[in-house]
């Protein structure tokens, strides 16, 4: 595996051109956050905003609107019960992030199916968390779009059929090829399987071992892919950035919380943008 | 075009007289924020508060009350479904900011009409965002009040009939004269058309290219016009300030979020007040 | 008038005894915040908490619960529609702060009457904002308790019958004697009428001229009176502290927001506690 | 009594192993926060998250969901009216914290009984606040699990039958032995009764004498016990940490608020982790 190192950032986080506007930096639609897991979609949406996406729309349960806007007034809200809205905001997105806190109930299934039948080949679909579990349970086919998956090891077992001890590089690579997807396999040393190779992250700290980290990574992946044209590099840079910020914070913190990583994105990215 | 430079601030942000009270600094009523776009009216209202308006009232959907007060307990809330309240708080305002996150549905149309028939010549009406689109769609006449418009280029196309590539200084000036309005035409180098001339901003950064920036500017315009008697200068100073703060933050941030600009208003204005 | 100077703090903010507990520092019940003015009771309640009250209960409209707890989870909530709760939390309080954002509707009237018939002579009742207006309109008698009033000049006109230009020291003192109350008459140089004399504040800045300042002062008065046994001094110290913090912040801010004063209370009080 | 000193931290707060994940640090379920006392469960839940628990679930009234997520999106929400959820999240927890802001009504009684009949011997049950009062009132038997109680002196009187003046070390120890529990008896010098001895805290300040401190301690106890295998030491370290942070903040603050202690947990723990 190729180690993911700091130089990926200089190749990815481009200096923004002076003559640009919010449309230049993409529209990310995030879908998730049921009545129990609102925090997940708040963190994912905030991560997309703080990583620099031009426009962010959040499809979630209305019970999460107030806390979403308390964290992030920059995100637009829509009700994920409204299938018309799910279709509209999937169509208008450059990148769809599906799954943080979505759950696996009937509504979640319906939403996954609506998104899968709506996305187009030119769009990026990031599938995370319970949406991965649903795909595995229901044996759904991924749609014809650019697919990025962000499973942890158990979700990857469900999806690929490879049990955790058997998740070797070659076994994973074979499954990834069948899926025609980019796969971010999260662990304490996250691996990324792309069309260009297999990579392993070199950043990360046990101070990060807390709920919400995966939701936050999904949002950063969404934000980076929306902005940076080389999507493989964007995913690698997102994985590196997420844990590199945690490493910095962990120098002075026993535990690092997801929202702290989010709030440090703009400063970290500035230090590491292309010169 | 005359460049808008830092010296506009020294001519505009007056040193506050010792013997003054909140009435001295004006009452700004902001109207917007439907069930989807609550963040827009939160940012506009907060910007009015942090820029120094004496009193701020926010007419919005009740679903946005909690997050509004989580950001800004200083703003008073009213329900924008209640036409009596729309009339009362329009009448009692020195400045009305109409449009951030208002949407274009039937209720939005009704609110725009109520405000247009209620404002008086002595009042300032800032028309922003979807309210501009509604005026264009419905071919509404602006009321007899001091009108300030804050369109982006597409909204200006809808309102003026001038397509974006044809939005030259002279074409815009002709349209502005017909409208008898001050126009803030937002782009990466925002232009301001006032009765005293045409101006172009010299501050601004691509780090600002993110959703909510326009809502924030509308709130600052409202706050400045409420406080500073030369309204042309107040608009120019608002435009300059909004992007100058972004420029400062962008020295250390890859992206600058609207709420960060808002929170930096009091310190920035202190540095740049008249000596 | 005697000027209120910094030395009032050293005589009032006692060093806390080691062997003390939250009951030592009093229970403050704050009542206000209708569907429109939730921010007022949030700021008053937060001010009571940050100034060191041992326990804080907030009786308000349920629509304000979420934003109250977003600012201040330390405050307990109760529904001000529930007369049993109004009675219970009035009885259990050492200090009741009645009025911030209460409004003047039928419910507000009922609440004022319930509180007036419930408070006991050993308790302190701070009457603020619209509750003062209601007392004036309804010609209510203040109950037999220790009464502190915090009117601005127009509210004082309504209550005392003295028009603003006629609000001289002697005219005010006569009215205060009739009312048997301590009166904090808010203006850019606030005056305090107590049983021990007439005082004028020496701190304060036009940067404070913004909505919510009075609500914040009412909360600090409540917090100080709950903790410090000389109530005249407590009121004077509260008035001084509120504006002294604003003066400090105004050195670097063009406008000072109420919530910023609140958050600076613990540090300011530490510097100025009795040695 | 053995004094609890700083060295307990070095023996307890282990350096996190590199190869760990959120499951390594335990699942804490917190139950409490009725319509009045939402702040209590927000503070307890946040304390569990900031002290490093791997996963945190909060069973509370739905009115508290927005403010919970405004403080702490990392916590998962569930409705404490739903007995199935109470059972499920009790079963899946390593540590259950029962009581902060729970109240004593019929629902609270039902929840206490459900938890008591659900917990297993391998689990830790922290019983706090009104849940202790309920146990005393209803003469409930604690279930066969590892029980940690966090009463203040009045709650301990209700539970043990020992009146406050008679709460001597030997009297308390006898009661603790009967209860087969670890008891944290909160006062300005908190005592801890464990199977290994009797301990007295050496940290703490009267600046802490404010509502919500106990809820915060309960959350830290939950977080520490979930992470650190020697549970007696974990409780002692939690008690020490809670007040040691307050001591540090009190150097510059007249009053220390619970949420400030919470936010300082990650940095404090880093300084004091095992070398």
mmCIF file of N, CA and C in Angstrom, chain C residues 1-111:
data_model
loop_
_atom_site.group_PDB
_atom_site.id
_atom_site.type_symbol
_atom_site.label_atom_id
_atom_site.label_comp_id
_atom_site.label_asym_id
_atom_site.label_seq_id
_atom_site.Cartn_x
_atom_site.Cartn_y
_atom_site.Cartn_z
ATOM 1 N N UNK C 1 -26.129 63.767 44.063
ATOM 2 C CA UNK C 1 -26.084 62.300 44.001
ATOM 3 C C UNK C 1 -24.674 61.797 44.290
ATOM 4 N N UNK C 2 -24.612 60.681 44.939
ATOM 5 C CA UNK C 2 -23.322 60.063 45.235
ATOM 6 C C UNK C 2 -22.871 59.236 44.032
ATOM 7 N N UNK C 3 -21.686 59.460 43.544
ATOM 8 C CA UNK C 3 -21.240 58.633 42.412
ATOM 9 C C UNK C 3 -20.991 57.184 42.842
ATOM 10 N N UNK C 4 -21.363 56.254 41.986
ATOM 11 C CA UNK C 4 -21.078 54.830 42.229
ATOM 12 C C UNK C 4 -19.712 54.543 41.630
ATOM 13 N N UNK C 5 -18.780 54.153 42.497
ATOM 14 C CA UNK C 5 -17.416 53.945 42.037
ATOM 15 C C UNK C 5 -16.963 52.509 42.306
ATOM 16 N N UNK C 6 -15.780 52.223 41.816
ATOM 17 C CA UNK C 6 -15.269 50.865 41.880
ATOM 18 C C UNK C 6 -15.230 50.311 43.294
ATOM 19 N N UNK C 7 -15.051 51.163 44.288
ATOM 20 C CA UNK C 7 -14.907 50.640 45.654
ATOM 21 C C UNK C 7 -16.181 49.955 46.158
ATOM 22 N N UNK C 8 -17.313 50.202 45.513
ATOM 23 C CA UNK C 8 -18.531 49.483 45.918
ATOM 24 C C UNK C 8 -18.346 47.972 45.741
ATOM 25 N N UNK C 9 -17.510 47.595 44.784
ATOM 26 C CA UNK C 9 -17.323 46.160 44.513
ATOM 27 C C UNK C 9 -16.590 45.486 45.666
ATOM 28 N N UNK C 10 -15.548 46.119 46.157
ATOM 29 C CA UNK C 10 -14.766 45.530 47.246
ATOM 30 C C UNK C 10 -15.598 45.402 48.521
ATOM 31 N N UNK C 11 -16.608 46.251 48.653
ATOM 32 C CA UNK C 11 -17.482 46.167 49.830
ATOM 33 C C UNK C 11 -18.613 45.169 49.636
ATOM 34 N N UNK C 12 -18.760 44.663 48.452
ATOM 35 C CA UNK C 12 -19.961 43.872 48.149
ATOM 36 C C UNK C 12 -19.629 42.434 47.736
ATOM 37 N N UNK C 13 -18.693 42.294 46.812
ATOM 38 C CA UNK C 13 -18.402 40.952 46.278
ATOM 39 C C UNK C 13 -17.508 40.222 47.265
ATOM 40 N N UNK C 14 -18.123 39.580 48.204
ATOM 41 C CA UNK C 14 -17.354 38.959 49.289
ATOM 42 C C UNK C 14 -16.559 37.750 48.784
ATOM 43 N N UNK C 15 -15.486 37.486 49.432
ATOM 44 C CA UNK C 15 -14.743 36.263 49.174
ATOM 45 C C UNK C 15 -15.623 35.103 49.643
ATOM 46 N N UNK C 16 -15.812 34.111 48.820
ATOM 47 C CA UNK C 16 -16.703 33.017 49.188
ATOM 48 C C UNK C 16 -16.089 32.158 50.292
ATOM 49 N N UNK C 17 -16.858 31.843 51.328
ATOM 50 C CA UNK C 17 -16.344 30.972 52.386
ATOM 51 C C UNK C 17 -16.157 29.552 51.854
ATOM 52 N N UNK C 18 -15.117 28.891 52.342
ATOM 53 C CA UNK C 18 -14.796 27.547 51.855
ATOM 54 C C UNK C 18 -15.957 26.576 52.098
ATOM 55 N N UNK C 19 -16.533 26.665 53.256
ATOM 56 C CA UNK C 19 -17.578 25.707 53.617
ATOM 57 C C UNK C 19 -18.942 26.253 53.204
ATOM 58 N N UNK C 20 -19.184 26.230 51.900
ATOM 59 C CA UNK C 20 -20.459 26.740 51.426
ATOM 60 C C UNK C 20 -20.969 25.824 50.341
ATOM 61 N N UNK C 21 -22.226 25.957 49.990
ATOM 62 C CA UNK C 21 -22.799 25.112 48.947
ATOM 63 C C UNK C 21 -23.791 25.960 48.157
ATOM 64 N N UNK C 22 -24.434 25.377 47.167
ATOM 65 C CA UNK C 22 -25.206 26.227 46.264
ATOM 66 C C UNK C 22 -26.334 26.969 46.986
ATOM 67 N N UNK C 23 -26.862 26.353 48.058
ATOM 68 C CA UNK C 23 -27.897 27.039 48.827
ATOM 69 C C UNK C 23 -27.406 28.331 49.454
ATOM 70 N N UNK C 24 -26.120 28.404 49.712
ATOM 71 C CA UNK C 24 -25.527 29.615 50.305
ATOM 72 C C UNK C 24 -25.706 30.831 49.397
ATOM 73 N N UNK C 25 -25.802 30.582 48.090
ATOM 74 C CA UNK C 25 -25.781 31.675 47.128
ATOM 75 C C UNK C 25 -27.147 31.968 46.517
ATOM 76 N N UNK C 26 -28.167 31.392 47.112
ATOM 77 C CA UNK C 26 -29.513 31.811 46.802
ATOM 78 C C UNK C 26 -30.139 31.177 45.578
ATOM 79 N N UNK C 27 -31.462 31.169 45.601
ATOM 80 C CA UNK C 27 -32.262 30.663 44.487
ATOM 81 C C UNK C 27 -32.953 31.854 43.833
ATOM 82 N N UNK C 28 -32.646 32.072 42.557
ATOM 83 C CA UNK C 28 -33.267 33.152 41.799
ATOM 84 C C UNK C 28 -34.266 32.559 40.816
ATOM 85 N N UNK C 29 -35.506 33.000 40.884
ATOM 86 C CA UNK C 29 -36.517 32.616 39.895
ATOM 87 C C UNK C 29 -36.761 33.803 38.984
ATOM 88 N N UNK C 30 -36.624 33.571 37.682
ATOM 89 C CA UNK C 30 -36.855 34.639 36.696
ATOM 90 C C UNK C 30 -38.098 34.303 35.890
ATOM 91 N N UNK C 31 -38.940 35.298 35.652
ATOM 92 C CA UNK C 31 -40.218 35.065 34.984
ATOM 93 C C UNK C 31 -40.366 36.038 33.825
ATOM 94 N N UNK C 32 -40.504 35.509 32.620
ATOM 95 C CA UNK C 32 -40.673 36.361 31.447
ATOM 96 C C UNK C 32 -40.465 35.549 30.179
ATOM 97 N N UNK C 33 -40.295 36.251 29.065
ATOM 98 C CA UNK C 33 -40.025 35.567 27.807
ATOM 99 C C UNK C 33 -41.269 34.972 27.187
ATOM 100 N N UNK C 34 -42.071 35.799 26.535
ATOM 101 C CA UNK C 34 -43.239 35.246 25.839
ATOM 102 C C UNK C 34 -42.815 34.738 24.450
ATOM 103 N N UNK C 35 -43.769 34.466 23.588
ATOM 104 C CA UNK C 35 -43.413 33.878 22.286
ATOM 105 C C UNK C 35 -42.550 34.809 21.434
ATOM 106 N N UNK C 36 -42.581 36.110 21.713
ATOM 107 C CA UNK C 36 -41.795 37.058 20.933
ATOM 108 C C UNK C 36 -40.458 37.429 21.566
ATOM 109 N N UNK C 37 -40.418 37.462 22.877
ATOM 110 C CA UNK C 37 -39.259 38.050 23.561
ATOM 111 C C UNK C 37 -38.492 37.028 24.380
ATOM 112 N N UNK C 38 -38.286 35.853 23.803
ATOM 113 C CA UNK C 38 -37.548 34.813 24.519
ATOM 114 C C UNK C 38 -36.119 35.212 24.833
ATOM 115 N N UNK C 39 -35.517 35.986 23.940
ATOM 116 C CA UNK C 39 -34.138 36.405 24.167
ATOM 117 C C UNK C 39 -33.965 37.156 25.480
ATOM 118 N N UNK C 40 -34.990 37.917 25.861
ATOM 119 C CA UNK C 40 -34.895 38.726 27.083
ATOM 120 C C UNK C 40 -34.729 37.845 28.319
ATOM 121 N N UNK C 41 -35.506 36.785 28.408
ATOM 122 C CA UNK C 41 -35.420 35.948 29.608
ATOM 123 C C UNK C 41 -34.176 35.044 29.540
ATOM 124 N N UNK C 42 -33.734 34.721 28.341
ATOM 125 C CA UNK C 42 -32.470 33.981 28.207
ATOM 126 C C UNK C 42 -31.317 34.823 28.753
ATOM 127 N N UNK C 43 -31.289 36.079 28.370
ATOM 128 C CA UNK C 43 -30.186 36.940 28.831
ATOM 129 C C UNK C 43 -30.281 37.202 30.332
ATOM 130 N N UNK C 44 -31.484 37.453 30.828
ATOM 131 C CA UNK C 44 -31.626 37.698 32.273
ATOM 132 C C UNK C 44 -31.233 36.455 33.067
ATOM 133 N N UNK C 45 -31.676 35.285 32.616
ATOM 134 C CA UNK C 45 -31.368 34.040 33.336
ATOM 135 C C UNK C 45 -29.876 33.736 33.290
ATOM 136 N N UNK C 46 -29.286 33.906 32.120
ATOM 137 C CA UNK C 46 -27.848 33.659 31.991
ATOM 138 C C UNK C 46 -27.062 34.617 32.880
ATOM 139 N N UNK C 47 -27.511 35.860 32.940
ATOM 140 C CA UNK C 47 -26.817 36.843 33.776
ATOM 141 C C UNK C 47 -26.871 36.428 35.243
ATOM 142 N N UNK C 48 -28.002 35.881 35.666
ATOM 143 C CA UNK C 48 -28.104 35.422 37.060
ATOM 144 C C UNK C 48 -27.146 34.264 37.313
ATOM 145 N N UNK C 49 -27.064 33.341 36.367
ATOM 146 C CA UNK C 49 -26.169 32.185 36.519
ATOM 147 C C UNK C 49 -24.708 32.634 36.532
ATOM 148 N N UNK C 50 -24.329 33.446 35.560
ATOM 149 C CA UNK C 50 -22.925 33.852 35.434
ATOM 150 C C UNK C 50 -22.500 34.819 36.541
ATOM 151 N N UNK C 51 -23.447 35.462 37.196
ATOM 152 C CA UNK C 51 -23.062 36.333 38.313
ATOM 153 C C UNK C 51 -22.970 35.555 39.610
ATOM 154 N N UNK C 52 -23.318 34.259 39.587
ATOM 155 C CA UNK C 52 -23.030 33.423 40.738
ATOM 156 C C UNK C 52 -24.190 32.967 41.596
ATOM 157 N N UNK C 53 -25.417 33.189 41.147
ATOM 158 C CA UNK C 53 -26.546 32.662 41.917
ATOM 159 C C UNK C 53 -26.394 31.150 42.080
ATOM 160 N N UNK C 54 -26.800 30.627 43.228
ATOM 161 C CA UNK C 54 -26.625 29.204 43.493
ATOM 162 C C UNK C 54 -27.516 28.328 42.638
ATOM 163 N N UNK C 55 -28.771 28.740 42.524
ATOM 164 C CA UNK C 55 -29.747 28.006 41.713
ATOM 165 C C UNK C 55 -30.561 29.009 40.915
ATOM 166 N N UNK C 56 -30.864 28.689 39.675
ATOM 167 C CA UNK C 56 -31.653 29.575 38.829
ATOM 168 C C UNK C 56 -32.794 28.791 38.196
ATOM 169 N N UNK C 57 -34.017 29.284 38.385
ATOM 170 C CA UNK C 57 -35.196 28.702 37.716
ATOM 171 C C UNK C 57 -35.777 29.748 36.785
ATOM 172 N N UNK C 58 -36.190 29.308 35.602
ATOM 173 C CA UNK C 58 -36.719 30.218 34.598
ATOM 174 C C UNK C 58 -38.140 29.815 34.230
ATOM 175 N N UNK C 59 -39.088 30.675 34.533
ATOM 176 C CA UNK C 59 -40.485 30.479 34.120
ATOM 177 C C UNK C 59 -40.708 31.250 32.838
ATOM 178 N N UNK C 60 -40.984 30.534 31.756
ATOM 179 C CA UNK C 60 -41.124 31.184 30.457
ATOM 180 C C UNK C 60 -42.039 30.350 29.576
ATOM 181 N N UNK C 61 -42.243 30.825 28.352
ATOM 182 C CA UNK C 61 -43.019 30.048 27.391
ATOM 183 C C UNK C 61 -42.192 28.833 26.934
ATOM 184 N N UNK C 62 -42.844 27.670 26.779
ATOM 185 C CA UNK C 62 -42.095 26.478 26.347
ATOM 186 C C UNK C 62 -41.355 26.642 25.023
ATOM 187 N N UNK C 63 -41.778 27.573 24.173
ATOM 188 C CA UNK C 63 -41.042 27.763 22.912
ATOM 189 C C UNK C 63 -39.620 28.251 23.153
ATOM 190 N N UNK C 64 -39.351 28.743 24.345
ATOM 191 C CA UNK C 64 -38.017 29.276 24.636
ATOM 192 C C UNK C 64 -37.095 28.288 25.349
ATOM 193 N N UNK C 65 -37.616 27.093 25.651
ATOM 194 C CA UNK C 65 -36.809 26.139 26.425
ATOM 195 C C UNK C 65 -35.512 25.743 25.722
ATOM 196 N N UNK C 66 -35.609 25.407 24.445
ATOM 197 C CA UNK C 66 -34.413 24.942 23.733
ATOM 198 C C UNK C 66 -33.327 26.005 23.670
ATOM 199 N N UNK C 67 -33.696 27.227 23.355
ATOM 200 C CA UNK C 67 -32.657 28.258 23.242
ATOM 201 C C UNK C 67 -32.153 28.656 24.630
ATOM 202 N N UNK C 68 -33.000 28.626 25.634
ATOM 203 C CA UNK C 68 -32.530 28.849 27.011
ATOM 204 C C UNK C 68 -31.445 27.841 27.361
ATOM 205 N N UNK C 69 -31.715 26.568 27.114
ATOM 206 C CA UNK C 69 -30.738 25.539 27.468
ATOM 207 C C UNK C 69 -29.530 25.535 26.537
ATOM 208 N N UNK C 70 -29.706 26.039 25.313
ATOM 209 C CA UNK C 70 -28.539 26.161 24.438
ATOM 210 C C UNK C 70 -27.553 27.194 24.979
ATOM 211 N N UNK C 71 -28.072 28.244 25.596
ATOM 212 C CA UNK C 71 -27.194 29.237 26.212
ATOM 213 C C UNK C 71 -26.765 28.811 27.607
ATOM 214 N N UNK C 72 -27.650 28.179 28.316
ATOM 215 C CA UNK C 72 -27.449 28.074 29.760
ATOM 216 C C UNK C 72 -28.118 26.808 30.300
ATOM 217 N N UNK C 73 -27.457 25.650 30.167
ATOM 218 C CA UNK C 73 -28.068 24.426 30.689
ATOM 219 C C UNK C 73 -28.179 24.448 32.208
ATOM 220 N N UNK C 74 -27.492 25.371 32.844
ATOM 221 C CA UNK C 74 -27.519 25.462 34.299
ATOM 222 C C UNK C 74 -28.864 25.972 34.820
ATOM 223 N N UNK C 75 -29.673 26.614 33.984
ATOM 224 C CA UNK C 75 -30.978 27.113 34.432
ATOM 225 C C UNK C 75 -32.036 26.026 34.304
ATOM 226 N N UNK C 76 -32.873 25.921 35.329
ATOM 227 C CA UNK C 76 -34.005 24.995 35.246
ATOM 228 C C UNK C 76 -35.174 25.687 34.561
ATOM 229 N N UNK C 77 -35.959 24.920 33.824
ATOM 230 C CA UNK C 77 -37.087 25.475 33.071
ATOM 231 C C UNK C 77 -38.411 25.149 33.744
ATOM 232 N N UNK C 78 -39.364 26.092 33.691
ATOM 233 C CA UNK C 78 -40.759 25.770 34.003
ATOM 234 C C UNK C 78 -41.652 26.599 33.093
ATOM 235 N N UNK C 79 -42.835 26.085 32.851
ATOM 236 C CA UNK C 79 -43.794 26.690 31.926
ATOM 237 C C UNK C 79 -44.583 27.775 32.660
ATOM 238 N N UNK C 80 -44.482 29.003 32.179
ATOM 239 C CA UNK C 80 -45.154 30.097 32.897
ATOM 240 C C UNK C 80 -46.669 30.131 32.689
ATOM 241 N N UNK C 81 -47.196 29.229 31.867
ATOM 242 C CA UNK C 81 -48.655 29.078 31.796
ATOM 243 C C UNK C 81 -49.202 28.316 32.999
ATOM 244 N N UNK C 82 -48.329 27.624 33.686
ATOM 245 C CA UNK C 82 -48.766 26.737 34.767
ATOM 246 C C UNK C 82 -48.725 27.518 36.093
ATOM 247 N N UNK C 83 -49.878 27.959 36.539
ATOM 248 C CA UNK C 83 -49.943 28.814 37.727
ATOM 249 C C UNK C 83 -49.392 28.104 38.968
ATOM 250 N N UNK C 84 -49.556 26.795 39.025
ATOM 251 C CA UNK C 84 -48.999 26.057 40.159
ATOM 252 C C UNK C 84 -47.481 26.185 40.196
ATOM 253 N N UNK C 85 -46.877 26.133 39.036
ATOM 254 C CA UNK C 85 -45.429 26.291 38.952
ATOM 255 C C UNK C 85 -45.010 27.724 39.286
ATOM 256 N N UNK C 86 -45.802 28.696 38.826
ATOM 257 C CA UNK C 86 -45.479 30.096 39.148
ATOM 258 C C UNK C 86 -45.489 30.278 40.666
ATOM 259 N N UNK C 87 -46.493 29.710 41.311
ATOM 260 C CA UNK C 87 -46.589 29.822 42.778
ATOM 261 C C UNK C 87 -45.423 29.083 43.437
ATOM 262 N N UNK C 88 -45.182 27.850 43.012
ATOM 263 C CA UNK C 88 -44.152 27.030 43.653
ATOM 264 C C UNK C 88 -42.767 27.669 43.548
ATOM 265 N N UNK C 89 -42.442 28.149 42.355
ATOM 266 C CA UNK C 89 -41.091 28.687 42.147
ATOM 267 C C UNK C 89 -40.957 30.121 42.653
ATOM 268 N N UNK C 90 -42.082 30.792 42.846
ATOM 269 C CA UNK C 90 -42.019 32.083 43.545
ATOM 270 C C UNK C 90 -41.771 31.834 45.031
ATOM 271 N N UNK C 91 -42.488 30.888 45.598
ATOM 272 C CA UNK C 91 -42.335 30.592 47.029
ATOM 273 C C UNK C 91 -40.930 30.108 47.380
ATOM 274 N N UNK C 92 -40.347 29.295 46.503
ATOM 275 C CA UNK C 92 -39.052 28.693 46.844
ATOM 276 C C UNK C 92 -37.866 29.613 46.560
ATOM 277 N N UNK C 93 -38.137 30.768 45.959
ATOM 278 C CA UNK C 93 -37.036 31.659 45.577
ATOM 279 C C UNK C 93 -36.602 32.556 46.724
ATOM 280 N N UNK C 94 -35.342 32.943 46.714
ATOM 281 C CA UNK C 94 -34.897 34.046 47.556
ATOM 282 C C UNK C 94 -35.147 35.372 46.842
ATOM 283 N N UNK C 95 -34.978 35.354 45.545
ATOM 284 C CA UNK C 95 -35.167 36.548 44.724
ATOM 285 C C UNK C 95 -36.003 36.169 43.507
ATOM 286 N N UNK C 96 -37.021 36.959 43.218
ATOM 287 C CA UNK C 96 -37.812 36.777 41.999
ATOM 288 C C UNK C 96 -37.535 37.960 41.076
ATOM 289 N N UNK C 97 -37.179 37.662 39.807
ATOM 290 C CA UNK C 97 -37.008 38.712 38.794
ATOM 291 C C UNK C 97 -38.180 38.581 37.830
ATOM 292 N N UNK C 98 -39.058 39.566 37.840
ATOM 293 C CA UNK C 98 -40.317 39.490 37.106
ATOM 294 C C UNK C 98 -40.327 40.524 35.990
ATOM 295 N N UNK C 99 -40.435 40.063 34.751
ATOM 296 C CA UNK C 99 -40.672 41.029 33.693
ATOM 297 C C UNK C 99 -39.889 40.949 32.402
ATOM 298 N N UNK C 100 -38.642 40.460 32.380
ATOM 299 C CA UNK C 100 -37.912 40.521 31.107
ATOM 300 C C UNK C 100 -38.623 39.770 29.977
ATOM 301 N N UNK C 101 -39.083 40.506 28.978
ATOM 302 C CA UNK C 101 -39.757 39.891 27.847
ATOM 303 C C UNK C 101 -41.111 39.294 28.170
ATOM 304 N N UNK C 102 -41.712 39.708 29.281
ATOM 305 C CA UNK C 102 -42.992 39.115 29.713
ATOM 306 C C UNK C 102 -44.151 39.559 28.830
ATOM 307 N N UNK C 103 -44.067 40.771 28.256
ATOM 308 C CA UNK C 103 -45.193 41.307 27.506
ATOM 309 C C UNK C 103 -46.272 41.832 28.437
ATOM 310 N N UNK C 104 -47.391 42.221 27.844
ATOM 311 C CA UNK C 104 -48.442 42.864 28.640
ATOM 312 C C UNK C 104 -49.818 42.260 28.371
ATOM 313 N N UNK C 105 -49.839 41.037 27.874
ATOM 314 C CA UNK C 105 -51.139 40.446 27.545
ATOM 315 C C UNK C 105 -51.819 39.873 28.798
ATOM 316 N N UNK C 106 -52.948 39.204 28.588
ATOM 317 C CA UNK C 106 -53.736 38.701 29.718
ATOM 318 C C UNK C 106 -52.929 37.728 30.573
ATOM 319 N N UNK C 107 -52.168 36.867 29.930
ATOM 320 C CA UNK C 107 -51.362 35.934 30.703
ATOM 321 C C UNK C 107 -50.327 36.678 31.546
ATOM 322 N N UNK C 108 -49.707 37.676 30.959
ATOM 323 C CA UNK C 108 -48.707 38.461 31.701
ATOM 324 C C UNK C 108 -49.355 39.096 32.929
ATOM 325 N N UNK C 109 -50.554 39.608 32.746
ATOM 326 C CA UNK C 109 -51.263 40.223 33.880
ATOM 327 C C UNK C 109 -51.532 39.202 34.974
ATOM 328 N N UNK C 110 -51.958 38.037 34.548
ATOM 329 C CA UNK C 110 -52.269 36.988 35.528
ATOM 330 C C UNK C 110 -51.009 36.585 36.299
ATOM 331 N N UNK C 111 -49.901 36.467 35.567
ATOM 332 C CA UNK C 111 -48.643 36.077 36.211
ATOM 333 C C UNK C 111 -48.219 37.138 37.235
#
